[in-house]
C-alpha cells in the first residue's frame, strides 16, 4: 500500500504563491494526481504526473520526483476562490490494482 | 447529464436500518469507484468495478457493505444494519478504464447520517 503525507492546513495571502507538498511511499508507482475539493463539493482533477519534472497548467503547476517520493502543487497569483482542500493521490500498480490512494488533503485558506 | 450523478444527495437513517446508495457514471466509462469521506479524513477507498466485476473488494470495511453494478453502468452500494460510524459522505467516481492514465470524475456524493 501507500503512505501519503501532506500538511493538514496552510494559509496564504491573495496574490501570493503557495506550495503544497506531498510525500509518499509506494512499491509500484504509476502516477500521482492532484485534486481540488471545495467544501461540500466533489473533488475535481487538477494535474497528473508520472514522469519527473514540472507540469504547468495556467496558475497551477505540479512537480514530481520519483526517486524522492515527493510532489508539490504550486499555486500562483492566489485568488480567494482557491480556498479549498487539495488532495494528493498516488496510483500503485503492484498487485495489479491501479486504484489511486488519497492523502488526507491540505486545507488552503486564502485571505485578503 | 454529462457528469457522474448520485442519489440520494442526503440520507438520514436510524441505526440498524439498511440503505442503498446509487451511482450513475459517465456514459462509456468502464471503471467505477466508491469512496467514503469522513469529516477531516481523506478519501477512503471502498471498492471498484471494471465493467460489472469487482476485482478489488479489500476496502469494504465490513460484511455489512456490498456493492453491485449492472449493465456496465449503474452501481448500488448497500449498507446493511447501519451503524453511527457509517456516517460519512459516500463518493462515486468513474473513468474510462483503470489502467492507463485517467483522471477520475467524481459525483457530488451522498451524505449519510446514521442516528
CSV table of C-alpha atoms in Angstrom, one decimal:
chain,number,residue,atom,x,y,z
A,1,UNK,CA,0.0,0.0,0.0
A,2,UNK,CA,0.9,3.6,0.0
A,3,UNK,CA,1.7,6.1,2.8
A,4,UNK,CA,0.8,9.6,1.7
A,5,UNK,CA,1.7,12.6,3.7
A,6,UNK,CA,0.6,16.2,3.2
A,7,UNK,CA,0.2,19.2,5.6
A,8,UNK,CA,-3.2,19.5,7.2
A,9,UNK,CA,-3.7,23.2,6.7
A,10,UNK,CA,-2.0,26.2,5.1
A,11,UNK,CA,-2.8,29.8,4.9
A,12,UNK,CA,-1.7,32.4,2.3
A,13,UNK,CA,-2.5,35.9,1.1
A,14,UNK,CA,-4.4,36.8,-2.1
A,15,UNK,CA,-2.0,37.3,-5.0
A,16,UNK,CA,0.8,35.3,-3.4
A,17,UNK,CA,2.3,31.9,-4.3
A,18,UNK,CA,1.8,28.8,-2.2
A,19,UNK,CA,3.4,25.4,-2.5
A,20,UNK,CA,1.7,22.3,-1.1
A,21,UNK,CA,3.9,19.3,-0.6
A,22,UNK,CA,3.1,15.6,-0.8
A,23,UNK,CA,5.4,12.8,0.1
A,24,UNK,CA,4.6,9.1,-0.5
A,25,UNK,CA,5.9,5.6,-0.2
A,26,UNK,CA,4.9,3.0,-2.7
A,27,UNK,CA,6.3,-0.1,-4.2
A,28,UNK,CA,4.8,0.2,-7.7
A,29,UNK,CA,4.4,3.9,-8.5
A,30,UNK,CA,2.2,4.5,-11.5
A,31,UNK,CA,1.2,8.2,-11.3
A,32,UNK,CA,0.4,11.0,-9.0
A,33,UNK,CA,-2.8,13.1,-9.1
A,34,UNK,CA,-3.8,16.4,-7.5
A,35,UNK,CA,-7.4,17.2,-7.0
A,36,UNK,CA,-9.2,20.3,-5.7
A,37,UNK,CA,-12.2,20.0,-3.4
A,38,UNK,CA,-14.3,22.9,-2.3
A,39,UNK,CA,-16.3,22.5,0.9
A,40,UNK,CA,-19.3,20.4,0.3
A,41,UNK,CA,-18.4,19.6,-3.3
A,42,UNK,CA,-16.9,16.7,-5.3
A,43,UNK,CA,-13.1,16.6,-5.9
A,44,UNK,CA,-12.1,17.9,-9.4
A,45,UNK,CA,-9.0,17.0,-11.3
A,46,UNK,CA,-6.1,19.4,-11.4
A,47,UNK,CA,-3.0,17.6,-12.6
A,48,UNK,CA,-1.3,14.3,-13.3
A,49,UNK,CA,2.4,13.4,-13.1
A,50,UNK,CA,4.0,10.1,-14.0
A,51,UNK,CA,7.5,11.3,-15.1
A,52,UNK,CA,9.9,13.5,-13.1
A,53,UNK,CA,9.6,17.2,-13.7
A,54,UNK,CA,7.2,20.1,-13.7
A,55,UNK,CA,3.8,20.2,-15.4
A,56,UNK,CA,2.4,23.7,-15.8
A,57,UNK,CA,-1.2,24.5,-16.4
A,58,UNK,CA,-2.1,28.1,-16.1
A,59,UNK,CA,-1.8,29.3,-12.5
A,60,UNK,CA,-1.2,25.8,-11.2
A,61,UNK,CA,1.9,23.7,-11.6
A,62,UNK,CA,2.7,20.2,-10.3
A,63,UNK,CA,6.2,18.7,-9.7
A,64,UNK,CA,7.3,15.1,-9.2
A,65,UNK,CA,10.5,13.5,-8.1
A,66,UNK,CA,10.0,9.7,-8.1
A,67,UNK,CA,13.4,9.0,-6.5
A,68,UNK,CA,12.4,11.1,-3.6
A,69,UNK,CA,8.8,10.1,-3.4
A,70,UNK,CA,7.9,13.7,-3.5
A,71,UNK,CA,5.5,16.0,-5.3
A,72,UNK,CA,4.3,19.6,-4.9
A,73,UNK,CA,1.4,21.6,-6.2
A,74,UNK,CA,2.3,25.3,-6.8
A,75,UNK,CA,-0.5,27.8,-7.0
A,76,UNK,CA,0.4,31.3,-8.3
A,77,UNK,CA,-1.5,34.6,-8.1
A,78,UNK,CA,-3.7,33.2,-5.5
A,79,UNK,CA,-7.4,34.1,-5.6
A,80,UNK,CA,-10.0,33.9,-2.8
A,81,UNK,CA,-11.7,31.1,-4.8
A,82,UNK,CA,-8.6,29.0,-4.4
A,83,UNK,CA,-9.6,28.4,-0.8
A,84,UNK,CA,-10.3,24.7,-0.8
A,85,UNK,CA,-8.8,21.3,0.1
A,86,UNK,CA,-6.1,19.9,-2.1
A,87,UNK,CA,-5.8,16.2,-2.3
A,88,UNK,CA,-2.7,14.3,-3.4
A,89,UNK,CA,-3.4,10.8,-4.8
A,90,UNK,CA,-0.9,8.1,-5.8
A,91,UNK,CA,-1.6,5.2,-8.0
A,92,UNK,CA,0.2,1.9,-7.3
A,93,UNK,CA,0.3,-0.9,-9.9
A,94,UNK,CA,1.7,-3.6,-7.6
A,95,UNK,CA,-0.7,-6.4,-7.2
A,96,UNK,CA,-2.5,-5.5,-10.4
A,97,UNK,CA,-4.6,-2.8,-8.9
A,98,UNK,CA,-4.4,0.7,-10.3
A,99,UNK,CA,-6.6,2.4,-7.8
A,100,UNK,CA,-5.4,5.8,-6.6
A,101,UNK,CA,-5.0,6.2,-2.8
A,102,UNK,CA,-5.7,9.6,-1.5
A,103,UNK,CA,-4.0,11.6,1.2
A,104,UNK,CA,-6.0,13.4,3.9
A,105,UNK,CA,-5.8,16.6,1.9
A,106,UNK,CA,-4.4,20.1,2.7
A,107,UNK,CA,-6.9,22.7,3.6
A,108,UNK,CA,-5.8,26.0,2.0
A,109,UNK,CA,-7.1,29.3,3.3
A,110,UNK,CA,-6.6,32.4,1.2
A,111,UNK,CA,-7.1,35.6,3.0
A,112,UNK,CA,-7.2,39.2,1.6
B,1,UNK,CA,-26.4,14.6,-18.0
B,2,UNK,CA,-22.7,14.7,-18.8
B,3,UNK,CA,-21.3,14.1,-15.3
B,4,UNK,CA,-21.5,11.4,-12.6
B,5,UNK,CA,-24.7,11.6,-10.6
B,6,UNK,CA,-25.5,10.1,-7.3
B,7,UNK,CA,-28.7,9.7,-5.4
B,8,UNK,CA,-29.9,10.5,-2.9
B,9,UNK,CA,-27.9,13.6,-2.1
B,10,UNK,CA,-28.7,13.3,1.6
B,11,UNK,CA,-29.9,10.3,3.6
B,12,UNK,CA,-30.8,10.3,7.3
B,13,UNK,CA,-31.5,6.8,8.7
B,14,UNK,CA,-31.8,5.1,12.0
B,15,UNK,CA,-29.2,2.8,13.4
B,16,UNK,CA,-29.9,-0.7,12.3
B,17,UNK,CA,-31.7,0.2,9.0
B,18,UNK,CA,-30.4,-0.8,5.6
B,19,UNK,CA,-29.6,1.9,3.0
B,20,UNK,CA,-28.9,1.9,-0.7
B,21,UNK,CA,-26.8,4.5,-2.5
B,22,UNK,CA,-26.9,4.8,-6.2
B,23,UNK,CA,-24.3,6.0,-8.7
B,24,UNK,CA,-24.8,6.7,-12.4
B,25,UNK,CA,-21.3,7.0,-14.1
B,26,UNK,CA,-20.4,8.9,-17.2
B,27,UNK,CA,-21.7,7.0,-20.2
B,28,UNK,CA,-19.0,4.8,-21.7
B,29,UNK,CA,-16.8,4.7,-18.6
B,30,UNK,CA,-16.0,1.2,-17.7
B,31,UNK,CA,-14.3,1.9,-14.4
B,32,UNK,CA,-16.4,2.9,-11.4
B,33,UNK,CA,-15.1,3.6,-7.8
B,34,UNK,CA,-16.7,4.1,-4.5
B,35,UNK,CA,-15.0,6.1,-1.7
B,36,UNK,CA,-16.2,7.5,1.6
B,37,UNK,CA,-15.0,10.7,3.2
B,38,UNK,CA,-15.5,11.3,6.9
B,39,UNK,CA,-15.1,14.8,8.4
B,40,UNK,CA,-11.4,15.7,8.4
B,41,UNK,CA,-10.4,12.5,6.7
B,42,UNK,CA,-9.1,11.7,3.3
B,43,UNK,CA,-11.0,9.7,0.7
B,44,UNK,CA,-11.2,6.1,1.9
B,45,UNK,CA,-11.3,3.6,-1.0
B,46,UNK,CA,-14.2,1.1,-0.7
B,47,UNK,CA,-14.5,-0.9,-4.0
B,48,UNK,CA,-14.1,-0.5,-7.7
B,49,UNK,CA,-15.7,-2.1,-10.7
B,50,UNK,CA,-14.2,-2.8,-14.1
B,51,UNK,CA,-17.3,-3.4,-16.2
B,52,UNK,CA,-19.6,-5.4,-13.9
B,53,UNK,CA,-16.9,-7.2,-12.0
B,54,UNK,CA,-15.3,-6.0,-8.8
B,55,UNK,CA,-11.7,-7.2,-8.8
B,56,UNK,CA,-10.8,-5.5,-5.5
B,57,UNK,CA,-13.2,-5.6,-2.6
B,58,UNK,CA,-10.5,-5.1,0.0
B,59,UNK,CA,-11.6,-1.7,1.0
B,60,UNK,CA,-15.1,-2.7,2.2
B,61,UNK,CA,-15.0,-2.0,5.9
B,62,UNK,CA,-17.2,-5.0,6.9
B,63,UNK,CA,-19.5,-7.6,5.5
B,64,UNK,CA,-22.4,-5.2,6.1
B,65,UNK,CA,-21.2,-3.4,3.0
B,66,UNK,CA,-21.8,-4.7,-0.5
B,67,UNK,CA,-21.9,-3.3,-4.0
B,68,UNK,CA,-23.1,-4.3,-7.4
B,69,UNK,CA,-23.0,-2.9,-10.9
B,70,UNK,CA,-25.3,-4.0,-13.7
B,71,UNK,CA,-25.1,-3.4,-17.4
B,72,UNK,CA,-21.7,-1.9,-17.0
B,73,UNK,CA,-23.4,1.3,-15.9
B,74,UNK,CA,-25.4,2.0,-12.7
B,75,UNK,CA,-23.9,0.9,-9.4
B,76,UNK,CA,-25.5,0.4,-6.0
B,77,UNK,CA,-23.7,0.5,-2.7
B,78,UNK,CA,-25.7,-1.2,0.1
B,79,UNK,CA,-25.0,-0.9,3.8
B,80,UNK,CA,-26.9,-3.3,6.0
B,81,UNK,CA,-27.7,-2.7,9.7
B,82,UNK,CA,-26.2,0.8,9.6
B,83,UNK,CA,-24.1,2.0,12.5
B,84,UNK,CA,-23.3,5.5,13.6
B,85,UNK,CA,-19.7,5.1,12.4
B,86,UNK,CA,-21.0,4.7,8.9
B,87,UNK,CA,-22.0,8.3,8.8
B,88,UNK,CA,-19.9,10.0,6.0
B,89,UNK,CA,-20.1,11.3,2.5
B,90,UNK,CA,-20.1,8.5,0.0
B,91,UNK,CA,-18.5,9.5,-3.3
B,92,UNK,CA,-18.6,7.7,-6.5
B,93,UNK,CA,-16.2,8.3,-9.4
B,94,UNK,CA,-15.8,6.9,-12.9
B,95,UNK,CA,-13.1,6.8,-15.5
B,96,UNK,CA,-12.7,5.4,-19.0
B,97,UNK,CA,-10.7,2.5,-17.6
B,98,UNK,CA,-8.3,1.8,-14.7
B,99,UNK,CA,-5.0,1.0,-16.3
B,100,UNK,CA,-4.0,3.9,-18.5
B,101,UNK,CA,-3.7,7.4,-17.4
B,102,UNK,CA,-7.1,8.6,-16.5
B,103,UNK,CA,-8.4,11.2,-14.1
B,104,UNK,CA,-11.4,10.2,-12.0
B,105,UNK,CA,-14.6,12.1,-12.4
B,106,UNK,CA,-16.4,12.4,-9.1
B,107,UNK,CA,-20.1,12.7,-8.4
B,108,UNK,CA,-21.5,15.1,-5.8
B,109,UNK,CA,-21.7,12.4,-3.2
B,110,UNK,CA,-24.4,11.1,-0.8
B,111,UNK,CA,-24.2,12.5,2.7
B,112,UNK,CA,-25.3,9.6,5.0
B,113,UNK,CA,-26.2,10.4,8.6
B,114,UNK,CA,-27.0,7.5,10.9
B,115,UNK,CA,-28.8,8.5,14.1
